[in-house]
mmCIF file of C-alpha atoms in Angstrom:
data_model
loop_
_atom_site.group_PDB
_atom_site.id
_atom_site.type_symbol
_atom_site.label_atom_id
_atom_site.label_comp_id
_atom_site.label_asym_id
_atom_site.label_seq_id
_atom_site.Cartn_x
_atom_site.Cartn_y
_atom_site.Cartn_z
ATOM 1 C CA UNK A 352 21.899 3.598 3.999
ATOM 2 C CA UNK A 353 23.514 5.590 1.192
ATOM 3 C CA UNK A 354 25.826 8.094 1.976
ATOM 4 C CA UNK A 355 24.107 10.671 -0.817
ATOM 5 C CA UNK A 356 20.469 11.398 -2.043
ATOM 6 C CA UNK A 357 19.068 13.254 -5.241
ATOM 7 C CA UNK A 358 16.748 16.169 -4.430
ATOM 8 C CA UNK A 359 15.525 19.319 -6.271
ATOM 9 C CA UNK A 360 17.507 22.303 -7.054
ATOM 10 C CA UNK A 361 16.563 25.779 -8.732
ATOM 11 C CA UNK A 362 14.194 23.592 -11.557
ATOM 12 C CA UNK A 363 17.026 20.550 -12.124
ATOM 13 C CA UNK A 364 18.127 17.854 -9.545
ATOM 14 C CA UNK A 365 21.110 18.129 -7.339
ATOM 15 C CA UNK A 366 23.329 15.655 -5.211
ATOM 16 C CA UNK A 367 22.705 16.083 -1.807
ATOM 17 C CA UNK A 368 25.272 14.802 1.167
ATOM 18 C CA UNK A 369 25.934 15.733 4.656
ATOM 19 C CA UNK A 370 30.035 16.236 5.650
ATOM 20 C CA UNK A 371 30.999 17.910 8.951
ATOM 21 C CA UNK A 372 27.518 17.988 10.136
ATOM 22 C CA UNK A 373 26.252 20.031 7.399
ATOM 23 C CA UNK A 374 23.651 19.134 4.020
ATOM 24 C CA UNK A 375 25.498 19.778 0.852
ATOM 25 C CA UNK A 376 23.923 19.825 -2.416
ATOM 26 C CA UNK A 377 25.193 20.219 -5.583
ATOM 27 C CA UNK A 378 23.572 20.756 -9.222
ATOM 28 C CA UNK A 379 23.679 17.590 -11.690
ATOM 29 C CA UNK A 380 23.234 19.926 -14.478
ATOM 30 C CA UNK A 381 20.004 17.612 -15.752
ATOM 31 C CA UNK A 382 16.413 17.235 -14.924
ATOM 32 C CA UNK A 383 15.978 13.496 -15.903
ATOM 33 C CA UNK A 384 16.080 11.151 -12.907
ATOM 34 C CA UNK A 385 17.688 8.369 -14.648
ATOM 35 C CA UNK A 386 20.896 10.318 -15.480
ATOM 36 C CA UNK A 387 21.098 11.591 -12.337
ATOM 37 C CA UNK A 388 21.408 8.373 -10.685
ATOM 38 C CA UNK A 389 24.348 7.891 -13.126
ATOM 39 C CA UNK A 390 25.554 10.691 -12.722
ATOM 40 C CA UNK A 391 25.890 10.904 -8.903
ATOM 41 C CA UNK A 392 28.203 8.196 -7.612
ATOM 42 C CA UNK A 393 31.084 9.661 -9.782
ATOM 43 C CA UNK A 394 29.895 13.430 -8.815
ATOM 44 C CA UNK A 395 29.947 12.460 -5.068
ATOM 45 C CA UNK A 396 33.212 10.418 -4.924
ATOM 46 C CA UNK A 397 34.721 13.644 -6.643
ATOM 47 C CA UNK A 398 33.119 16.280 -4.095
ATOM 48 C CA UNK A 399 34.422 13.938 -1.411
ATOM 49 C CA UNK A 400 37.770 13.002 -2.653
ATOM 50 C CA UNK A 401 40.246 13.467 0.306
ATOM 51 C CA UNK A 402 43.159 16.293 -0.631
ATOM 52 C CA UNK A 403 46.064 14.955 1.035
ATOM 53 C CA UNK A 404 49.096 13.175 -0.838
ATOM 54 C CA UNK A 405 49.575 10.965 1.924
ATOM 55 C CA UNK A 406 48.657 7.362 0.678
ATOM 56 C CA UNK A 407 46.116 6.813 2.916
ATOM 57 C CA UNK A 408 44.460 10.213 1.284
ATOM 58 C CA UNK A 409 44.943 8.632 -1.867
ATOM 59 C CA UNK A 410 44.159 5.291 -1.369
ATOM 60 C CA UNK A 411 40.685 6.159 0.467
ATOM 61 C CA UNK A 412 40.208 8.476 -3.048
ATOM 62 C CA UNK A 413 40.953 5.729 -5.286
ATOM 63 C CA UNK A 414 38.255 3.842 -3.762
ATOM 64 C CA UNK A 415 35.752 6.244 -3.629
ATOM 65 C CA UNK A 416 36.283 6.462 -7.413
ATOM 66 C CA UNK A 417 35.685 2.986 -7.688
ATOM 67 C CA UNK A 418 33.237 2.955 -5.409
ATOM 68 C CA UNK A 419 30.522 -0.314 -6.627
ATOM 69 C CA UNK A 420 33.298 -2.005 -8.354
ATOM 70 C CA UNK A 421 34.721 -5.694 -6.771
ATOM 71 C CA UNK A 422 38.221 -3.673 -6.683
ATOM 72 C CA UNK A 423 36.796 -0.908 -4.086
ATOM 73 C CA UNK A 424 35.747 -4.254 -1.697
ATOM 74 C CA UNK A 425 39.376 -5.849 -2.366
ATOM 75 C CA UNK A 426 41.335 -3.107 -1.351
ATOM 76 C CA UNK A 427 39.191 -2.478 2.032
ATOM 77 C CA UNK A 428 41.084 -5.578 3.352
ATOM 78 C CA UNK A 429 44.317 -5.082 1.111
ATOM 79 C CA UNK A 430 44.532 -1.493 3.100
ATOM 80 C CA UNK A 431 44.662 -3.119 6.252
ATOM 81 C CA UNK A 432 47.861 -4.406 5.387
ATOM 82 C CA UNK A 433 49.191 -1.802 3.103
ATOM 83 C CA UNK A 434 48.164 1.288 4.902
ATOM 84 C CA UNK A 435 49.979 0.673 8.471
ATOM 85 C CA UNK A 436 53.439 0.383 6.891
ATOM 86 C CA UNK A 437 52.535 3.263 4.181
ATOM 87 C CA UNK A 438 49.723 5.143 4.699
ATOM 88 C CA UNK A 439 51.599 8.178 6.422
ATOM 89 C CA UNK A 440 53.614 8.346 3.967
ATOM 90 C CA UNK A 441 53.781 10.875 0.950
ATOM 91 C CA UNK A 442 52.852 9.070 -2.527
ATOM 92 C CA UNK A 443 55.995 10.594 -4.226
ATOM 93 C CA UNK A 444 58.413 9.268 -1.720
ATOM 94 C CA UNK A 445 57.655 5.496 -1.391
ATOM 95 C CA UNK A 446 61.340 3.525 -2.097
ATOM 96 C CA UNK A 447 62.418 0.254 -2.763
ATOM 97 C CA UNK A 448 63.800 -0.092 0.651
ATOM 98 C CA UNK A 449 60.583 0.643 2.324
ATOM 99 C CA UNK A 450 59.085 -2.229 -0.213
ATOM 100 C CA UNK A 451 61.318 -4.542 0.476
ATOM 101 C CA UNK A 452 60.691 -4.317 4.116
ATOM 102 C CA UNK A 453 57.006 -4.625 4.029
ATOM 103 C CA UNK A 454 57.649 -7.713 1.564
ATOM 104 C CA UNK A 455 60.372 -8.947 4.652
ATOM 105 C CA UNK A 456 57.594 -8.174 7.198
ATOM 106 C CA UNK A 457 54.639 -10.004 5.630
ATOM 107 C CA UNK A 458 56.865 -12.878 5.375
ATOM 108 C CA UNK A 459 57.766 -13.074 9.210
ATOM 109 C CA UNK A 460 53.698 -13.251 9.605
ATOM 110 C CA UNK A 461 53.516 -15.951 7.458
ATOM 111 C CA UNK A 462 51.970 -14.266 4.436
ATOM 112 C CA UNK A 463 52.608 -15.871 0.983
ATOM 113 C CA UNK A 464 54.355 -14.025 -2.013
ATOM 114 C CA UNK A 465 51.168 -14.335 -4.299
ATOM 115 C CA UNK A 466 49.494 -11.942 -1.666
ATOM 116 C CA UNK A 467 52.261 -9.826 -0.812
ATOM 117 C CA UNK A 468 52.652 -9.110 -4.525
ATOM 118 C CA UNK A 469 48.949 -8.651 -5.153
ATOM 119 C CA UNK A 470 48.973 -6.231 -1.757
ATOM 120 C CA UNK A 471 51.465 -4.141 -3.138
ATOM 121 C CA UNK A 472 50.077 -4.172 -6.544
ATOM 122 C CA UNK A 473 47.116 -2.512 -5.225
ATOM 123 C CA UNK A 474 49.379 0.389 -3.723
ATOM 124 C CA UNK A 475 51.106 0.428 -7.312
ATOM 125 C CA UNK A 476 47.276 0.727 -8.731
ATOM 126 C CA UNK A 477 46.607 3.715 -6.566
ATOM 127 C CA UNK A 478 49.956 5.495 -6.815
ATOM 128 C CA UNK A 479 49.225 5.040 -10.857
ATOM 129 C CA UNK A 480 46.027 6.508 -10.988
ATOM 130 C CA UNK A 481 47.091 9.516 -8.603
ATOM 131 C CA UNK A 482 49.262 10.356 -11.149
ATOM 132 C CA UNK A 483 46.581 10.295 -13.757
ATOM 133 C CA UNK A 484 44.439 12.570 -11.750
ATOM 134 C CA UNK A 485 47.532 15.070 -11.420
ATOM 135 C CA UNK A 486 46.895 14.405 -7.320
ATOM 136 C CA UNK A 487 51.026 13.800 -7.482
ATOM 137 C CA UNK A 488 53.633 14.378 -9.685
ATOM 138 C CA UNK A 489 55.158 11.155 -9.951
ATOM 139 C CA UNK A 490 54.458 7.651 -9.007
ATOM 140 C CA UNK A 491 57.249 5.486 -7.574
ATOM 141 C CA UNK A 492 58.194 2.247 -8.831
ATOM 142 C CA UNK A 493 56.834 -0.182 -6.091
ATOM 143 C CA UNK A 494 58.966 -3.386 -5.846
ATOM 144 C CA UNK A 495 57.485 -6.599 -5.497
ATOM 145 C CA UNK A 496 58.255 -10.030 -5.092
ATOM 146 C CA UNK A 497 57.820 -12.427 -8.322
ATOM 147 C CA UNK A 498 54.265 -13.509 -8.669
ATOM 148 C CA UNK A 499 54.132 -17.196 -8.348
ATOM 149 C CA UNK A 500 53.492 -19.556 -10.640
ATOM 150 C CA UNK A 501 49.778 -20.529 -10.995
ATOM 151 C CA UNK A 502 49.002 -23.716 -8.989
ATOM 152 C CA UNK A 503 48.241 -26.694 -11.668
ATOM 153 C CA UNK A 504 46.585 -29.082 -9.017
ATOM 154 C CA UNK A 505 43.417 -30.502 -10.404
ATOM 155 C CA UNK A 506 41.269 -34.140 -9.825
ATOM 156 C CA UNK A 507 41.143 -37.378 -11.832
ATOM 157 C CA UNK A 508 37.386 -38.325 -11.850
ATOM 158 C CA UNK A 509 38.766 -41.339 -9.397
ATOM 159 C CA UNK A 510 39.888 -38.522 -6.745
ATOM 160 C CA UNK A 511 36.225 -36.719 -7.203
ATOM 161 C CA UNK A 512 34.873 -39.962 -6.948
ATOM 162 C CA UNK A 513 36.310 -40.833 -4.195
ATOM 163 C CA UNK A 514 35.830 -36.538 -2.209
ATOM 164 C CA UNK A 515 32.250 -37.050 -3.315
ATOM 165 C CA UNK A 516 32.465 -40.709 -1.203
ATOM 166 C CA UNK A 517 34.159 -39.381 1.774
ATOM 167 C CA UNK A 518 30.967 -36.471 1.699
ATOM 168 C CA UNK A 519 28.870 -37.794 4.515
ATOM 169 C CA UNK A 520 26.729 -34.286 4.617
ATOM 170 C CA UNK A 521 24.133 -33.511 2.054
ATOM 171 C CA UNK A 522 25.429 -29.796 1.706
ATOM 172 C CA UNK A 523 28.962 -30.845 1.278
ATOM 173 C CA UNK A 524 27.880 -33.275 -1.720
ATOM 174 C CA UNK A 525 25.905 -30.857 -3.140
ATOM 175 C CA UNK A 526 28.482 -28.062 -3.343
ATOM 176 C CA UNK A 527 30.900 -30.510 -4.862
ATOM 177 C CA UNK A 528 28.547 -31.353 -7.494
ATOM 178 C CA UNK A 529 27.915 -27.797 -7.965
ATOM 179 C CA UNK A 530 31.618 -27.086 -8.324
ATOM 180 C CA UNK A 531 32.546 -29.135 -10.802
ATOM 181 C CA UNK A 532 29.280 -29.636 -12.737
ATOM 182 C CA UNK A 533 29.036 -25.469 -13.528
ATOM 183 C CA UNK A 534 32.913 -24.418 -13.094
ATOM 184 C CA UNK A 535 31.641 -21.573 -11.145
ATOM 185 C CA UNK A 536 33.491 -19.484 -8.651
ATOM 186 C CA UNK A 537 32.367 -20.670 -5.134
ATOM 187 C CA UNK A 538 31.348 -17.159 -4.386
ATOM 188 C CA UNK A 539 28.401 -16.817 -7.252
ATOM 189 C CA UNK A 540 27.486 -21.099 -6.113
ATOM 190 C CA UNK A 541 26.866 -19.791 -2.146
ATOM 191 C CA UNK A 542 25.117 -16.956 -3.278
ATOM 192 C CA UNK A 543 22.572 -19.045 -5.364
ATOM 193 C CA UNK A 544 18.596 -19.135 -5.055
ATOM 194 C CA UNK A 545 16.493 -21.930 -6.320
ATOM 195 C CA UNK A 546 14.842 -19.307 -8.329
ATOM 196 C CA UNK A 547 17.501 -19.267 -10.495
ATOM 197 C CA UNK A 548 17.587 -22.732 -11.247
ATOM 198 C CA UNK A 549 15.705 -23.815 -13.607
ATOM 199 C CA UNK A 550 15.380 -28.001 -13.704
ATOM 200 C CA UNK A 551 12.959 -27.923 -16.839
ATOM 201 C CA UNK A 552 15.203 -25.905 -19.174
ATOM 202 C CA UNK A 553 18.470 -27.491 -17.203
ATOM 203 C CA UNK A 554 19.865 -23.626 -16.965
ATOM 204 C CA UNK A 555 21.507 -22.206 -13.986
ATOM 205 C CA UNK A 556 21.564 -18.350 -13.665
ATOM 206 C CA UNK A 557 24.409 -17.504 -11.641
ATOM 207 C CA UNK A 558 24.315 -13.764 -11.973
ATOM 208 C CA UNK A 559 21.662 -12.375 -9.643
ATOM 209 C CA UNK A 560 19.461 -9.952 -11.114
ATOM 210 C CA UNK A 561 19.033 -8.347 -8.008
ATOM 211 C CA UNK A 562 22.506 -7.306 -7.278
ATOM 212 C CA UNK A 563 23.468 -4.329 -8.702
ATOM 213 C CA UNK A 564 27.206 -4.710 -7.586
ATOM 214 C CA UNK A 565 30.056 -6.585 -10.041
ATOM 215 C CA UNK A 566 29.716 -9.734 -10.098
ATOM 216 C CA UNK A 567 32.879 -11.300 -11.864
ATOM 217 C CA UNK A 568 32.203 -13.511 -15.029
ATOM 218 C CA UNK A 569 29.159 -15.566 -14.123
ATOM 219 C CA UNK A 570 27.711 -17.425 -16.922
ATOM 220 C CA UNK A 571 24.820 -19.576 -17.500
ATOM 221 C CA UNK A 572 25.768 -23.164 -17.368
ATOM 222 C CA UNK A 573 23.458 -25.903 -18.356
ATOM 223 C CA UNK A 574 22.915 -28.889 -15.987
ATOM 224 C CA UNK A 575 24.495 -31.832 -17.226
ATOM 225 C CA UNK A 576 22.846 -35.425 -15.757
ATOM 226 C CA UNK A 577 25.111 -35.915 -12.930
ATOM 227 C CA UNK A 578 24.422 -32.521 -11.506
ATOM 228 C CA UNK A 579 20.351 -32.912 -12.359
ATOM 229 C CA UNK A 580 19.889 -35.596 -10.013
ATOM 230 C CA UNK A 581 21.998 -33.735 -7.321
ATOM 231 C CA UNK A 582 19.544 -30.505 -7.274
ATOM 232 C CA UNK A 583 16.457 -32.659 -8.003
ATOM 233 C CA UNK A 584 17.189 -34.435 -4.265
ATOM 234 C CA UNK A 585 18.279 -31.258 -2.933
ATOM 235 C CA UNK A 586 14.861 -29.412 -3.895
ATOM 236 C CA UNK A 587 12.934 -32.119 -2.325
ATOM 237 C CA UNK A 588 14.161 -31.174 0.974
ATOM 238 C CA UNK A 589 15.359 -27.771 0.703
ATOM 239 C CA UNK A 590 14.429 -25.196 4.118
ATOM 240 C CA UNK A 591 15.619 -22.000 2.134
ATOM 241 C CA UNK A 592 16.111 -20.242 -1.009
ATOM 242 C CA UNK A 593 19.640 -20.886 -1.165
ATOM 243 C CA UNK A 594 20.610 -23.793 -3.120
ATOM 244 C CA UNK A 595 23.667 -24.616 -0.685
ATOM 245 C CA UNK A 596 22.189 -24.703 2.851
ATOM 246 C CA UNK A 597 22.715 -26.661 5.927
ATOM 247 C CA UNK A 598 19.316 -26.843 8.449
ATOM 248 C CA UNK A 599 17.847 -24.197 6.714
ATOM 249 C CA UNK A 600 20.798 -21.308 7.108
ATOM 250 C CA UNK A 601 22.924 -20.116 4.083
ATOM 251 C CA UNK A 602 26.290 -21.570 3.553
ATOM 252 C CA UNK A 603 28.844 -18.306 3.751
ATOM 253 C CA UNK A 604 31.795 -19.945 3.568
ATOM 254 C CA UNK A 605 33.476 -23.267 1.708
ATOM 255 C CA UNK A 606 35.010 -24.074 4.969
ATOM 256 C CA UNK A 607 31.856 -24.428 6.531
ATOM 257 C CA UNK A 608 31.184 -26.691 3.881
ATOM 258 C CA UNK A 609 33.571 -29.107 5.092
ATOM 259 C CA UNK A 610 36.112 -28.768 2.329
ATOM 260 C CA UNK A 611 39.567 -28.217 3.500
ATOM 261 C CA UNK A 612 42.008 -30.495 1.717
ATOM 262 C CA UNK A 613 40.971 -29.137 -1.514
ATOM 263 C CA UNK A 614 40.308 -25.175 -2.648
ATOM 264 C CA UNK A 615 37.573 -24.419 -4.298
ATOM 265 C CA UNK A 616 39.489 -22.985 -7.205
ATOM 266 C CA UNK A 617 41.002 -26.984 -7.623
ATOM 267 C CA UNK A 618 37.596 -27.777 -8.371
ATOM 268 C CA UNK A 619 36.805 -24.923 -10.859
ATOM 269 C CA UNK A 620 40.394 -25.948 -12.351
ATOM 270 C CA UNK A 621 39.543 -29.150 -13.067
ATOM 271 C CA UNK A 622 36.037 -28.789 -14.388
ATOM 272 C CA UNK A 623 37.668 -26.881 -17.016
ATOM 273 C CA UNK A 624 40.615 -28.896 -17.313
ATOM 274 C CA UNK A 625 38.001 -31.850 -18.187
ATOM 275 C CA UNK A 626 36.519 -29.903 -21.071
ATOM 276 C CA UNK A 627 39.675 -29.463 -22.330
ATOM 277 C CA UNK A 628 41.173 -32.721 -22.388
ATOM 278 C CA UNK A 629 37.020 -33.654 -24.018
ATOM 279 C CA UNK A 630 38.232 -31.592 -26.717
ATOM 280 C CA UNK A 631 35.903 -28.850 -25.759
ATOM 281 C CA UNK A 632 36.851 -25.783 -27.944
ATOM 282 C CA UNK A 633 38.306 -23.368 -26.158
ATOM 283 C CA UNK A 634 35.974 -20.457 -26.703
ATOM 284 C CA UNK A 635 33.364 -22.602 -24.974
ATOM 285 C CA UNK A 636 35.221 -23.014 -22.093
ATOM 286 C CA UNK A 637 35.544 -19.247 -21.890
ATOM 287 C CA UNK A 638 32.204 -18.858 -21.757
ATOM 288 C CA UNK A 639 31.694 -21.913 -19.213
ATOM 289 C CA UNK A 640 33.920 -20.077 -17.152
ATOM 290 C CA UNK A 641 33.006 -16.321 -17.263
ATOM 291 C CA UNK A 642 36.049 -15.120 -18.582
ATOM 292 C CA UNK A 643 36.204 -11.588 -19.790
ATOM 293 C CA UNK A 644 39.061 -12.521 -21.878
ATOM 294 C CA UNK A 645 39.915 -15.644 -23.748
ATOM 295 C CA UNK A 646 43.205 -14.845 -24.180
ATOM 296 C CA UNK A 647 43.333 -16.089 -20.288
ATOM 297 C CA UNK A 648 41.673 -19.526 -21.234
ATOM 298 C CA UNK A 649 44.235 -20.178 -24.104
ATOM 299 C CA UNK A 650 46.834 -19.439 -22.029
ATOM 300 C CA UNK A 651 45.877 -21.574 -19.264
ATOM 301 C CA UNK A 652 43.910 -24.775 -20.811
ATOM 302 C CA UNK A 653 44.919 -25.168 -24.608
ATOM 303 C CA UNK A 654 47.899 -27.088 -23.508
ATOM 304 C CA UNK A 655 45.589 -29.720 -22.406
ATOM 305 C CA UNK A 656 43.713 -30.339 -25.172
ATOM 306 C CA UNK A 657 44.358 -33.451 -27.304
ATOM 307 C CA UNK A 658 44.700 -31.562 -30.151
ATOM 308 C CA UNK A 659 47.056 -28.683 -28.744
ATOM 309 C CA UNK A 660 49.520 -27.594 -31.543
ATOM 310 C CA UNK A 661 48.885 -31.180 -33.594
ATOM 311 C CA UNK A 662 48.809 -29.202 -36.464
ATOM 312 C CA UNK A 663 51.184 -26.943 -35.954
ATOM 313 C CA UNK A 664 53.395 -30.296 -35.594
ATOM 314 C CA UNK A 665 51.912 -31.420 -38.798
ATOM 315 C CA UNK A 666 53.471 -28.677 -40.523
ATOM 316 C CA UNK A 667 56.530 -29.794 -39.762
ATOM 317 C CA UNK A 668 56.337 -32.966 -41.735
ATOM 318 C CA UNK A 669 59.432 -34.057 -44.088
ATOM 319 C CA UNK A 670 57.475 -36.322 -45.456
ATOM 320 C CA UNK A 671 60.962 -38.405 -46.046
ATOM 321 C CA UNK A 672 59.546 -41.604 -43.925
ATOM 322 C CA UNK A 673 56.405 -43.860 -44.466
ATOM 323 C CA UNK A 674 54.584 -44.316 -40.834
ATOM 324 C CA UNK A 675 54.021 -47.627 -40.366
ATOM 325 C CA UNK A 676 50.443 -49.208 -41.158
ATOM 326 C CA UNK A 677 48.711 -49.211 -37.819
ATOM 327 C CA UNK A 678 50.080 -46.245 -36.692
ATOM 328 C CA UNK A 679 47.232 -44.895 -34.330
ATOM 329 C CA UNK A 680 46.057 -41.033 -35.243
ATOM 330 C CA UNK A 681 45.995 -38.679 -32.520
ATOM 331 C CA UNK A 682 42.895 -39.403 -30.320
ATOM 332 C CA UNK A 683 40.525 -37.831 -27.540
ATOM 333 C CA UNK A 684 41.635 -38.327 -24.188
ATOM 334 C CA UNK A 685 40.013 -41.159 -22.755
ATOM 335 C CA UNK A 686 38.468 -39.043 -19.234
ATOM 336 C CA UNK A 687 36.265 -41.859 -18.166
#
């Protein structure tokens, strides 16, 4: 149930909500229902924003301001780690020593530096936002552990075939085929329903039109021959609306799909590397991955392309030596 509703007030539309057991109404300055729906979330967030300067208040204010966006959901989880340490502190008074102590405590619990970097990064984001909103007068520097280099693990085709051969359950094989064939995030694949799989046109529509929440980077990948056969087989025995299922029940976690040794990100990364090795242009790979910024795709995957920096190397030729006859030209990597 929504925390607020739209009601009529003096010939216009107003935001209505309950606080402290009392009903409040606030004019939205419009009589257009669509405009009222657009304005209501931000107006509600502003009216109900905590007024304190403590980190816990600022954290919740930020989440309300970003309501409906994925970051608000993510920070409900990171807040469980951050707020017990910093929630009682004034937003302007956090010190480097406190950040170092937090890092040490989280490491002692077995958390990786990457996770700690993210948690303290969210704290920094909240404080910078609070400064811009003039909720605090100063945003202290948040000391974080160095962000680890991105993991570079990816599968060869032989490794992928061995993993498929070892998967005995049909839904496990299917999710592997989907990850390798679409390069999609696992969340999108576990949410995928058959009405968004067009076997005739051979396209998968990863974006759910009925989901109003932010759906991070979802493309509409074509279905290749390998994936087509896997999907056709799965559709014959489908017992629910969800593509990835077990005995009619939706699979909500990749762990429940039986994949423990290789993370879903490895499959997504593998698919992108295979495309780059085959000479697929980076803009196409970026579209396939659903990247909002093509610079990310270039930074991570350009080096896997067989022609990466070849033109740059050619520009440095002196032309003073004769290349022996029969010297091969740079060729596409054989990924078969």
